[in-house]
Amino acid sequence: MWHRNIARKGFSINGAINAYPDLMVKTESGKLLLIETKGDQLENSESKEKAETGAKWAEMAGRMYKYYMVFETKNPGYNGAYSYEEFMRIVKEL
C-alpha cells in the first residue's frame, strides 16, 4: 500500500529544515517506508540536511520505520541518501 504525500501540506519530519517525503509505503511485513525522490541536480547541502534528518527520525522511530532519499543515479554518501539502484537492492531485501 502506498500514499502520495503532499509537499508542505502532508506529513513532515521536523528539523532545522522540514522534510516532506514524496511517498509513504507500507510493506507486507508492516514496515513504513518514507521515500523522498530527487533528481541528481538536487544533490546539495539542503538535501543532505533533509536526508540526515530523515535518517535520524527513522533511527528514533524504531525498526519498523525507514527513510530513504533516492537520487536518480548519484549516491551522495551521506546518511539517508541512496542512488535508485542501491535503493532497489535494499527494498528487495525488506
CSV table of C-alpha atoms in Angstrom, one decimal, residues 9-90:
chain,number,residue,atom,x,y,z
A,9,LYS,CA,0.7,20.2,3.5
A,10,GLY,CA,1.0,16.5,4.3
A,11,PHE,CA,3.2,14.6,6.8
A,12,SER,CA,6.6,16.2,7.5
A,13,ILE,CA,9.7,15.2,9.5
A,14,ASN,CA,10.5,18.3,11.5
A,15,GLY,CA,14.1,19.5,11.8
A,16,ALA,CA,16.1,22.6,11.0
A,17,ILE,CA,14.6,22.1,7.6
A,18,ASN,CA,11.3,20.2,7.3
A,19,ALA,CA,11.4,17.1,5.1
A,20,TYR,CA,8.2,16.1,3.2
A,21,PRO,CA,8.7,12.6,1.9
A,22,ASP,CA,7.1,12.1,-1.5
A,23,LEU,CA,5.8,8.7,-0.8
A,24,MET,CA,4.7,6.7,2.2
A,25,VAL,CA,4.8,3.0,1.6
A,26,LYS,CA,3.6,0.2,3.9
A,27,THR,CA,5.2,-3.2,3.2
A,28,GLU,CA,3.5,-6.5,3.6
A,29,SER,CA,5.6,-7.1,6.7
A,30,GLY,CA,4.2,-3.8,8.2
A,31,LYS,CA,7.3,-1.6,7.8
A,32,LEU,CA,6.6,2.1,6.9
A,33,LEU,CA,8.9,3.5,4.3
A,34,LEU,CA,9.2,7.2,3.8
A,35,ILE,CA,10.7,7.9,0.4
A,36,GLU,CA,11.8,11.3,-1.0
A,37,THR,CA,12.9,11.3,-4.6
A,38,LYS,CA,15.4,13.7,-6.1
A,39,GLY,CA,16.9,14.4,-9.5
A,40,ASP,CA,20.7,14.3,-9.4
A,41,GLN,CA,20.8,18.0,-9.9
A,42,LEU,CA,19.2,18.5,-6.5
A,43,GLU,CA,22.1,16.9,-4.6
A,44,ASN,CA,23.1,19.9,-2.3
A,45,SER,CA,23.5,20.9,1.3
A,46,GLU,CA,19.7,21.2,1.8
A,47,SER,CA,19.2,17.7,0.5
A,48,LYS,CA,22.0,16.5,2.8
A,49,GLU,CA,20.3,18.1,5.8
A,50,LYS,CA,16.9,16.6,4.9
A,51,ALA,CA,18.4,13.1,4.4
A,52,GLU,CA,20.2,13.2,7.7
A,53,THR,CA,17.1,14.5,9.5
A,54,GLY,CA,15.0,11.7,7.9
A,55,ALA,CA,17.6,9.0,8.8
A,56,LYS,CA,17.7,10.3,12.4
A,57,TRP,CA,13.9,10.2,12.6
A,58,ALA,CA,13.9,6.6,11.3
A,59,GLU,CA,16.5,5.6,13.9
A,60,MET,CA,14.5,7.1,16.7
A,61,ALA,CA,11.1,5.8,15.4
A,62,GLY,CA,12.2,2.2,15.6
A,63,ARG,CA,12.9,-0.8,13.4
A,64,MET,CA,9.6,-0.7,11.6
A,65,TYR,CA,10.2,2.8,10.1
A,66,LYS,CA,12.6,3.6,7.3
A,67,TYR,CA,13.6,6.8,5.5
A,68,TYR,CA,15.2,6.9,2.0
A,69,MET,CA,16.2,9.9,-0.1
A,70,VAL,CA,16.6,8.4,-3.5
A,71,PHE,CA,18.6,10.1,-6.3
A,72,GLU,CA,18.3,9.1,-9.9
A,73,THR,CA,21.9,7.9,-10.3
A,74,LYS,CA,24.0,9.6,-7.6
A,75,ASN,CA,24.9,8.1,-4.3
A,76,PRO,CA,25.9,11.2,-2.3
A,77,GLY,CA,27.4,9.1,0.5
A,78,TYR,CA,25.6,10.7,3.4
A,79,ASN,CA,23.2,9.1,5.9
A,80,GLY,CA,19.7,8.5,4.5
A,81,ALA,CA,20.6,9.1,0.8
A,82,TYR,CA,20.9,6.4,-1.9
A,83,SER,CA,21.1,6.0,-5.6
A,84,TYR,CA,18.0,4.5,-7.2
A,85,GLU,CA,19.9,1.3,-8.0
A,86,GLU,CA,21.1,0.9,-4.4
A,87,PHE,CA,17.6,1.7,-3.1
A,88,MET,CA,16.1,-1.0,-5.2
A,89,ARG,CA,18.6,-3.6,-3.8
A,90,ILE,CA,17.6,-2.5,-0.3
